[in-house]
Coordinates of C-alpha atoms in Angstrom, one line a residue:
X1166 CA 27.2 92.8 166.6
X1167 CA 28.8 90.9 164.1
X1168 CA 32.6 91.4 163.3
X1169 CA 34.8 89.9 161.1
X1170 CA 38.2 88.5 161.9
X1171 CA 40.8 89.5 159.5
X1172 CA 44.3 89.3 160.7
X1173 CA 46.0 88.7 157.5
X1174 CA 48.5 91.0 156.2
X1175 CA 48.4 92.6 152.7
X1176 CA 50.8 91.4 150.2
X1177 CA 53.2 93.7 148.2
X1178 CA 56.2 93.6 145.9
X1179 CA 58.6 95.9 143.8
X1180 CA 59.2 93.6 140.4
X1181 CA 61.6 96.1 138.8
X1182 CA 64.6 94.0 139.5
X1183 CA 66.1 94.1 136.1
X1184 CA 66.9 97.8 136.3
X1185 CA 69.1 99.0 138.5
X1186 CA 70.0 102.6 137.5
X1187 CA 68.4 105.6 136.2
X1188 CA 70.2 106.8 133.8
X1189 CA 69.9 109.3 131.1
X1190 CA 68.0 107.0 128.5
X1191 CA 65.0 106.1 131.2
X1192 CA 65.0 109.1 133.8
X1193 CA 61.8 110.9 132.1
X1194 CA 60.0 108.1 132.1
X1195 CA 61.2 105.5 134.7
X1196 CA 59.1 102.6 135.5
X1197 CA 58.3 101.7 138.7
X1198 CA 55.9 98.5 139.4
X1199 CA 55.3 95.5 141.4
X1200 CA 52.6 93.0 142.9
X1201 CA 49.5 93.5 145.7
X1202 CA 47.0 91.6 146.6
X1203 CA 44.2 93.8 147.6
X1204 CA 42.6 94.3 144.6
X1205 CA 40.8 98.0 144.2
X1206 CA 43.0 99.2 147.4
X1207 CA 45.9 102.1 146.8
X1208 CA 49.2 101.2 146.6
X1209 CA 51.2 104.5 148.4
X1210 CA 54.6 105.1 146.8
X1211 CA 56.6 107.3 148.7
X1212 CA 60.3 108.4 149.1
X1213 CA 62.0 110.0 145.9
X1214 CA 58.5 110.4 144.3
X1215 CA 54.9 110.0 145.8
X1216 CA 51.8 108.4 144.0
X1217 CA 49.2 106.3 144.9
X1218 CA 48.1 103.9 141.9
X1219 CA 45.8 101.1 142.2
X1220 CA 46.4 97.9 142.7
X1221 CA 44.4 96.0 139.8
X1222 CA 44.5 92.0 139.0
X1223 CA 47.1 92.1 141.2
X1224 CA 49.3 94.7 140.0
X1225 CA 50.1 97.9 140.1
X1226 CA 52.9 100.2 138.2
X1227 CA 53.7 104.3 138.0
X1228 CA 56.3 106.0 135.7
X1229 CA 57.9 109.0 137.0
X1230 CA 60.1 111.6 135.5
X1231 CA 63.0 112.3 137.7
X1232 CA 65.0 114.7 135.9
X1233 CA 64.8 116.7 138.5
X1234 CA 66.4 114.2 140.7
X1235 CA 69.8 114.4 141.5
X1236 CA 72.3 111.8 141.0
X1237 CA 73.0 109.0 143.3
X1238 CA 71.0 107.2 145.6
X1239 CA 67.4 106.9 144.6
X1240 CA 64.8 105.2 147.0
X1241 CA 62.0 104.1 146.9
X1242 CA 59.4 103.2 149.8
X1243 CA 55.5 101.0 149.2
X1244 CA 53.3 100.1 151.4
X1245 CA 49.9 98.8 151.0
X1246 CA 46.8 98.5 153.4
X1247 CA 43.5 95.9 153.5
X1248 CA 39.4 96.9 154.3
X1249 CA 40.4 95.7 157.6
X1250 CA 43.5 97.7 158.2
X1251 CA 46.3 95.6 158.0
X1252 CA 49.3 96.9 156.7
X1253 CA 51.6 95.1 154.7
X1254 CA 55.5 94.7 155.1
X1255 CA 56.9 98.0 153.5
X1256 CA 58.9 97.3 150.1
X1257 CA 61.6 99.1 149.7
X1258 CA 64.6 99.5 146.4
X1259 CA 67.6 101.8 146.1
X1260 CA 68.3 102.7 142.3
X1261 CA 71.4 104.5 141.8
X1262 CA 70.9 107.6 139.4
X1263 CA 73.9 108.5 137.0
X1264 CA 73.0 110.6 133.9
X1265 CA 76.3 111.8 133.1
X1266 CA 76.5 110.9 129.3
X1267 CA 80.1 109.8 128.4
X1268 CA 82.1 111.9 125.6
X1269 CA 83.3 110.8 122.7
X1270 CA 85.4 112.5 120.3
X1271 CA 86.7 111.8 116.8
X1272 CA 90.7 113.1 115.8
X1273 CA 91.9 111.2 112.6
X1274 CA 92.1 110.9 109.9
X1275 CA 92.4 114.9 109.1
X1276 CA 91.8 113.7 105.1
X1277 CA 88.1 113.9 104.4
X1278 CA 88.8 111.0 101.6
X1279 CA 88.2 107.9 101.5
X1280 CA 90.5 107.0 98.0
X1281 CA 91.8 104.0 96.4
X1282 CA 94.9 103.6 98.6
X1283 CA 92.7 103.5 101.9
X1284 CA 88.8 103.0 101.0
X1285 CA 90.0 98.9 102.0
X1286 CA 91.7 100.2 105.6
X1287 CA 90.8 103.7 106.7
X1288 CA 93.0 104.3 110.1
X1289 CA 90.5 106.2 112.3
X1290 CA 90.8 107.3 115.8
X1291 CA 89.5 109.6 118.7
X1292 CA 89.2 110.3 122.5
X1293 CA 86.6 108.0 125.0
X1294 CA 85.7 108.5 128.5
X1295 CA 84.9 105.2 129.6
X1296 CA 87.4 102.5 129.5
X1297 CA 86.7 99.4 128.6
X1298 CA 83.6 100.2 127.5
X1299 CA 83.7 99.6 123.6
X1300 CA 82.9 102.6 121.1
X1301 CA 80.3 102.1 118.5
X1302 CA 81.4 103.4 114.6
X1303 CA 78.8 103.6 112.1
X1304 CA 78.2 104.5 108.5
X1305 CA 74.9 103.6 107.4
X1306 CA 74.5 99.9 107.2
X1307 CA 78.0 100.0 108.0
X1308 CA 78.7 98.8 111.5
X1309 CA 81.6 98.0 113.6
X1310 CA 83.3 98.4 117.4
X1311 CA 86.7 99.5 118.9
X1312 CA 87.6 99.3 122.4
X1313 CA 88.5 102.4 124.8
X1314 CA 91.9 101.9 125.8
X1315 CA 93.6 104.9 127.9
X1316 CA 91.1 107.4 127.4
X1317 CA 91.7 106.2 123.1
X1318 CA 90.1 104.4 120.4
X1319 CA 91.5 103.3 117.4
X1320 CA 90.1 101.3 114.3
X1321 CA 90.7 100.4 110.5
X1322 CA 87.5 100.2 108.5
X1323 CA 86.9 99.0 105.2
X1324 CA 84.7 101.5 103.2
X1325 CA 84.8 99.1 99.7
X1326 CA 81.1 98.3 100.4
X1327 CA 79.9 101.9 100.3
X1328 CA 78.6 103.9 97.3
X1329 CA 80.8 106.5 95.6
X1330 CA 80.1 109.9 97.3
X1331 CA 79.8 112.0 100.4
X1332 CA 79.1 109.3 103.6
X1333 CA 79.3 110.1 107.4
X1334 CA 80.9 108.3 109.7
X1335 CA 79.4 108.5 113.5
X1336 CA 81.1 107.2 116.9
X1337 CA 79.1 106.5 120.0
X1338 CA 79.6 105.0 123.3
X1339 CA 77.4 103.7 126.0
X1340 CA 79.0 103.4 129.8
X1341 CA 78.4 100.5 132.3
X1342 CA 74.9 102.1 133.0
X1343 CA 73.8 102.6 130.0
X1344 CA 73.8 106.3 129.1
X1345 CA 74.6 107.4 125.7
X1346 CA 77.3 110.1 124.0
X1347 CA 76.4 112.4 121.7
X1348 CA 77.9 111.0 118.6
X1349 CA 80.9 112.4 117.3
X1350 CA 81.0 112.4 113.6
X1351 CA 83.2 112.8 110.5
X1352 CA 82.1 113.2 106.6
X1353 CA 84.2 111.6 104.4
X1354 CA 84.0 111.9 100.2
X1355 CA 84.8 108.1 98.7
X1356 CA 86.3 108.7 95.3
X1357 CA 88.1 105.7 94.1
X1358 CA 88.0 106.7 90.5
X1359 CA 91.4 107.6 89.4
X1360 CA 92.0 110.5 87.3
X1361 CA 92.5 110.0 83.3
X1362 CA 96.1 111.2 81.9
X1363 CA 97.6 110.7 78.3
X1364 CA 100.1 112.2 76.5
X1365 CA 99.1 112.9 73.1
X1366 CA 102.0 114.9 71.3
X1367 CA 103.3 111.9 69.0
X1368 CA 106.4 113.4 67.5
X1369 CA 109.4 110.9 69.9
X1370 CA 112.4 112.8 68.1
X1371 CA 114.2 115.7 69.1
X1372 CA 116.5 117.4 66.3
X1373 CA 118.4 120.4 65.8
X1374 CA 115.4 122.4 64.7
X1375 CA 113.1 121.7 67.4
X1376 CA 115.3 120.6 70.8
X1377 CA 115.1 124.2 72.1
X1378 CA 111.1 124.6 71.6
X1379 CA 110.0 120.8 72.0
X1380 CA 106.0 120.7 72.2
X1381 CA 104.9 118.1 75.1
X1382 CA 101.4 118.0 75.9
X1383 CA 98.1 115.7 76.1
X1384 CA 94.8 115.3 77.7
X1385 CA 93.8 115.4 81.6
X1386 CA 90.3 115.0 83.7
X1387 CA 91.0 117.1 86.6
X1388 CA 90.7 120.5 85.7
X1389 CA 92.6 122.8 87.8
X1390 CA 94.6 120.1 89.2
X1391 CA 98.3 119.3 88.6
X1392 CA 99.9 117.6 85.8
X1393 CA 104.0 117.2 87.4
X1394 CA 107.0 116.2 85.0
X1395 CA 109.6 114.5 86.4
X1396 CA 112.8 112.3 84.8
X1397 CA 115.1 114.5 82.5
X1398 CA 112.6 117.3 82.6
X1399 CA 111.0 118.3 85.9
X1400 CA 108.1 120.9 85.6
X1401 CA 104.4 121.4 87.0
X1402 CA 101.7 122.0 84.7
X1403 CA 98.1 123.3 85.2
X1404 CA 95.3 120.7 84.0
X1405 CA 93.0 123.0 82.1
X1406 CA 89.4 122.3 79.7
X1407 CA 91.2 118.6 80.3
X1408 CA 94.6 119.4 78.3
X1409 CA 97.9 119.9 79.3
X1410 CA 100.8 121.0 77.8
X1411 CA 104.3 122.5 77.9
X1412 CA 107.3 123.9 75.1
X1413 CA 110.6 122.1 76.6
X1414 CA 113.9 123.4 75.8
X1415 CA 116.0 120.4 75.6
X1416 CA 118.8 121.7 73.6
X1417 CA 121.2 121.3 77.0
X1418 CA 121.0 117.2 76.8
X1419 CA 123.6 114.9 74.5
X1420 CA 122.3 113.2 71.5
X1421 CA 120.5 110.0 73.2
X1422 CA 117.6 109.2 74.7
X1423 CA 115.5 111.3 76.7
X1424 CA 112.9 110.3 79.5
X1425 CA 110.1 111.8 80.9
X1426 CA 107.5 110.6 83.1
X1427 CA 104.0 112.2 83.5
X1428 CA 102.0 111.8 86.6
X1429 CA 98.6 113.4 87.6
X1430 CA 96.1 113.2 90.8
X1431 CA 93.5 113.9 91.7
X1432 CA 91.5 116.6 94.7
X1433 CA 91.3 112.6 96.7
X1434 CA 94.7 112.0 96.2
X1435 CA 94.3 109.3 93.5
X1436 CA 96.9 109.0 91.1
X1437 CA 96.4 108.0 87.3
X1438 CA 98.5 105.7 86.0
X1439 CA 102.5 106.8 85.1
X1440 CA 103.0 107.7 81.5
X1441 CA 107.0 107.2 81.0
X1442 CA 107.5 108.7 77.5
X1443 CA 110.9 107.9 76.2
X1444 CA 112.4 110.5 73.6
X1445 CA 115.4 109.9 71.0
X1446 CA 117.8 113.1 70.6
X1447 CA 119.3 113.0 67.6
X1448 CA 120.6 116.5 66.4
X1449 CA 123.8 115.2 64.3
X1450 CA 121.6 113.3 61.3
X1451 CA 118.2 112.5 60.5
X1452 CA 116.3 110.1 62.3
X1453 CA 113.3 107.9 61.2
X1454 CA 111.5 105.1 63.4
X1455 CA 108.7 102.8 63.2
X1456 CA 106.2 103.7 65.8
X1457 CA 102.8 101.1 65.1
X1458 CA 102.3 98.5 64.2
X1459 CA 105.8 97.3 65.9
X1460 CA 108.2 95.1 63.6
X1461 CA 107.3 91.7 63.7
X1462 CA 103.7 92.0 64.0
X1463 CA 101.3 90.3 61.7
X1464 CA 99.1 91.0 58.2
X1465 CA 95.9 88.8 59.1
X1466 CA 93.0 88.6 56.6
X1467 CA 91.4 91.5 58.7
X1468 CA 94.2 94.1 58.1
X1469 CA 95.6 92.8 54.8
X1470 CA 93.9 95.4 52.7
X1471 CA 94.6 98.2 54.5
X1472 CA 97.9 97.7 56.5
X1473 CA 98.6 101.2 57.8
X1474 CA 102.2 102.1 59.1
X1475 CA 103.1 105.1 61.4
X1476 CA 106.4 106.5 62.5
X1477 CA 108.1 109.3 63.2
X1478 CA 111.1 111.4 61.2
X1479 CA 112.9 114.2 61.5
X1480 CA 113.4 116.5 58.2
X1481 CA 109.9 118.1 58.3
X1482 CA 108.8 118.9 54.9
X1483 CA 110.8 116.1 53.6
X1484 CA 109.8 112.7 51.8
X1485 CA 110.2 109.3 53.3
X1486 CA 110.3 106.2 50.7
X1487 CA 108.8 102.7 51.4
X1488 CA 109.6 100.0 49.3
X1489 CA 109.5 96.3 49.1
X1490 CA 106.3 94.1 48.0
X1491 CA 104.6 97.1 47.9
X1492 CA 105.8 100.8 48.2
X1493 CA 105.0 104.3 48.8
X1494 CA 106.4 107.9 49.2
X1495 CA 105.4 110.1 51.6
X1496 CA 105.3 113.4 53.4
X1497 CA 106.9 114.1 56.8
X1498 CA 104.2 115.7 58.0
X1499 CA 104.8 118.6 61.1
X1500 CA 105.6 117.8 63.7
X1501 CA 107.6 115.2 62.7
X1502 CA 105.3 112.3 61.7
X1503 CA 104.9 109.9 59.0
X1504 CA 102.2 107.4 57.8
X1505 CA 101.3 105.3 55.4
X1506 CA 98.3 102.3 54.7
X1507 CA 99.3 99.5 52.1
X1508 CA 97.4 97.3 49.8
X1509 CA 98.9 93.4 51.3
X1510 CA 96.2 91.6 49.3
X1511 CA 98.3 90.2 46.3
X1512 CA 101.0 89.0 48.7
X1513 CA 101.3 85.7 49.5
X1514 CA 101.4 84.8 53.2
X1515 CA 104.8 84.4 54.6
X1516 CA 107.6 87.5 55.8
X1517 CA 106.9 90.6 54.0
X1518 CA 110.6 92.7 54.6
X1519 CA 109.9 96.6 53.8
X1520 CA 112.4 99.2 54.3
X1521 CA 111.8 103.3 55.1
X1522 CA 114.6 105.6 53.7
X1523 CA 114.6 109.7 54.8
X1524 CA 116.5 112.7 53.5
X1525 CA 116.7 116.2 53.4
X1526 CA 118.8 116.3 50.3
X1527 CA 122.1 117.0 52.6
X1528 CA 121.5 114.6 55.4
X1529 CA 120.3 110.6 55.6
X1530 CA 118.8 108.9 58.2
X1531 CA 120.0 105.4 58.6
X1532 CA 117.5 103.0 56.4
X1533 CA 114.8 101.9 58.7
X1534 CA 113.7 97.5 58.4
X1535 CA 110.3 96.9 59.0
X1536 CA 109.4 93.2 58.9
X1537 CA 106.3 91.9 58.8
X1538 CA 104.4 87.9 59.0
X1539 CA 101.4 87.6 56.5
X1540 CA 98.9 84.9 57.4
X1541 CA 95.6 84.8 56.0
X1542 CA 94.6 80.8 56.4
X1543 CA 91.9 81.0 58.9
X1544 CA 92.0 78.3 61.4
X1545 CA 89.7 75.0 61.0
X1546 CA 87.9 73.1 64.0
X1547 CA 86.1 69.9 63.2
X1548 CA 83.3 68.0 65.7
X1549 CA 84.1 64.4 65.7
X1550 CA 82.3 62.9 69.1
X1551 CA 79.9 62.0 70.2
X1552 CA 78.3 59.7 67.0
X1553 CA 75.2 60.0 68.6
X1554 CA 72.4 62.5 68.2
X1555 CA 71.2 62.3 71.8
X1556 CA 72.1 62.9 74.9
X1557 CA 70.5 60.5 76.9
X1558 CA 69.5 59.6 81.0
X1559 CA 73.2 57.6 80.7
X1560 CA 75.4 60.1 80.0
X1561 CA 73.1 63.2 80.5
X1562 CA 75.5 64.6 83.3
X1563 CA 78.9 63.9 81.4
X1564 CA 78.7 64.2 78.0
X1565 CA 82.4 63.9 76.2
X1566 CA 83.1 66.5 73.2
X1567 CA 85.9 66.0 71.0
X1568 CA 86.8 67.1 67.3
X1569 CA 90.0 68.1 65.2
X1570 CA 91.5 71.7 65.4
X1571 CA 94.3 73.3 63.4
X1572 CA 96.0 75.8 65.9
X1573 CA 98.0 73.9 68.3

């Protein structure tokens, strides 16, 4: 009878040494494996789960679902046996199962706008289970961490890079093991276009016949939002098929100057630039001004031909007289506005003094100056340098320029 000695123990290892909990990302699949050396033999797993895989070119693996595992202490026992019987040295590992996702939860801002006041440094914050543990705030390619401090989170984050329009912002966190919250989120609208406001009512005088129903009104882009008065005159008005508008009795302030300031916002809280609209009362005579182009402005060669002057005036109905180089008589036209465009052409350059007078047959406004600078002589530049026609491997990367020019 012939036997064969064989005293030599099997071989056996568990490899999974880089994992050391289940948690609730890897506990439906989790991977157990390791090394043998008895190639085609069974490799028995027992303990939390059972199996019996194969041990092939010296390895062997099984992936379990343990869902149904409770938490804590997981072990697992694996033993493998030789043709001739020998056992090898049971492997054992401990895992430690915790699949108790942390929570996560998202408080401010309550605004669902990201505007042109915050889109650079939104304040955001909400609760966190796991301290230290940092949370994970996301907004498409938009990325960025805060830490869990007290059961807290808090961050500032800078929208600007986002698209106009309706973007979610999520918040994870992953604990010490590696499980993973349900993400909170929050939507937020970016709208850092701010809302269009003008006044367009042009008449800036308030007399005797129209300080008790004064018409103040203009254009808006937010319909059904607010357009709010505030200064001398306080009132809220409805933006509506983008106009505005309001009839102001102002017949309880002195002579003088009235102000008003116009402000409108929109559904993001974005405000449109102030319009301060400064009124002159004048109830006791008649009133004229120059409103465009303002005195002292200049008759180029573009304008000369057709130099239009605007203003307003007070005796509706009533004629106001230019003269000077060139003159002309015209209507004050309701409510309250005259204009007029003049031929400069046959004037030489130089001041041009014209003067505006206004009456109602029993009352004068005080004569209005208008001065004006007429210059026509369009400026001259000359090239002078270089002499030379090329530009050559010398002086290809600095080439010097210089010529003669007429407007210091």
């Amino acid at each position: 009878r012939t036997f064969t000695l064989d005293k030599q123990a099997p071989t056996l290892s568990i490899t999974t040494l880089a994992v050391t909990h289940i948690t609730n990302t890897n506990d439906s699949a989790f991977v157990l494996a390791g090394t043998c050396s008895e190639e085609g033999a069974s490799v028995v797993i027992t303990g939390a789960a059972s199996y019996s895989p194969i041990c092939s070119s010296g390895q062997w693996t099984r992936t379990f679902d343990l869902t149904s595992v409770s938490d804590g202490s997981v072990t697992f026992n694996v033993n493998h046996t030789d043709a001739a019987g020998n056992l090898a040295t049971t492997a054992s590992r401990s895992f430690t199962k915790d699949v108790v996702v942390p929570t996560v939860g998202f408080d401010t801002p309550s605004t669902s706008y990201a505007n042109i006041s915050n889109v650079n440094s939104m304040s955001i914050s909400g609760s966190c289970s796991e301290n230290s543990q940092n949370v994970l705030i996301q907004s498409g390619a938009y990325n960025t961490t805060a830490a869990c401090t007290s059961s807290t989170w808090s961050r500032s984050i800078d929208l600007s890079s986002l698209t106009e329009g309706s973007h979610t912002v999520s918040v994870t966190q992953t604990d010490a093991v590696g499980n993973l919250s349900t993400a909170a989120t929050r939507t937020f609208t970016k709208d850092t276009v701010a809302p269009l406001l003008e006044v367009t009512s042009t008449n800036a005088i308030v007399t005797a016949s129209n300080q008790g129903s004064y018409d103040f009104s203009g254009t808006c882009s937010e319909n059904g939002g607010s357009v709010v008065l505030s200064g001398d005159d306080t009132s809220t008005l409805s933006c509506t098929g983008g106009t505005w508008g309001t009839t102001l009795d102002l017949s309880g302030f002195p002579d003088g100057t009235i102000t008003i300031n116009v402000n409108h916002n929109d559904s993001a809280a974005n405000t449109a630039p102030q319009i301060v609209r400064t009124l002159t009362k004048n109830t006791s005579s008649l009133a004229l001004t120059l409103n465009s182009p303002a005195s002292g402005s200049y008759v180029n060669s573009t304008n000369a031909a057709g130099f239009t002057l605007t203003g307003a005036c007070s005796a509706v109905g009533s004629n106001v007289v230019i003269t000077g180089p060139v003159g002309d008589t015209v209507n004050c036209a309701s409510p309250g506005i005259w204009t007029t465009t003049l031929d400069l052409n046959s004037q030489t350059d130089g001041s041009l003094s014209f003067y505006a007078n206004h009456t109602d047959g029993s009352n004068t406004a005080p004569q209005l100056t208008m001065t004006f600078t007429k210059d026509t002589s369009s400026p001259s530049v000359g090239f002078n340098s270089p002499a030379s026609s090329y530009i050559n491997a010398s002086m290809v990367s600095s080439v010097s320029l210089g010529g003669t020019c007429s407007e210091e």
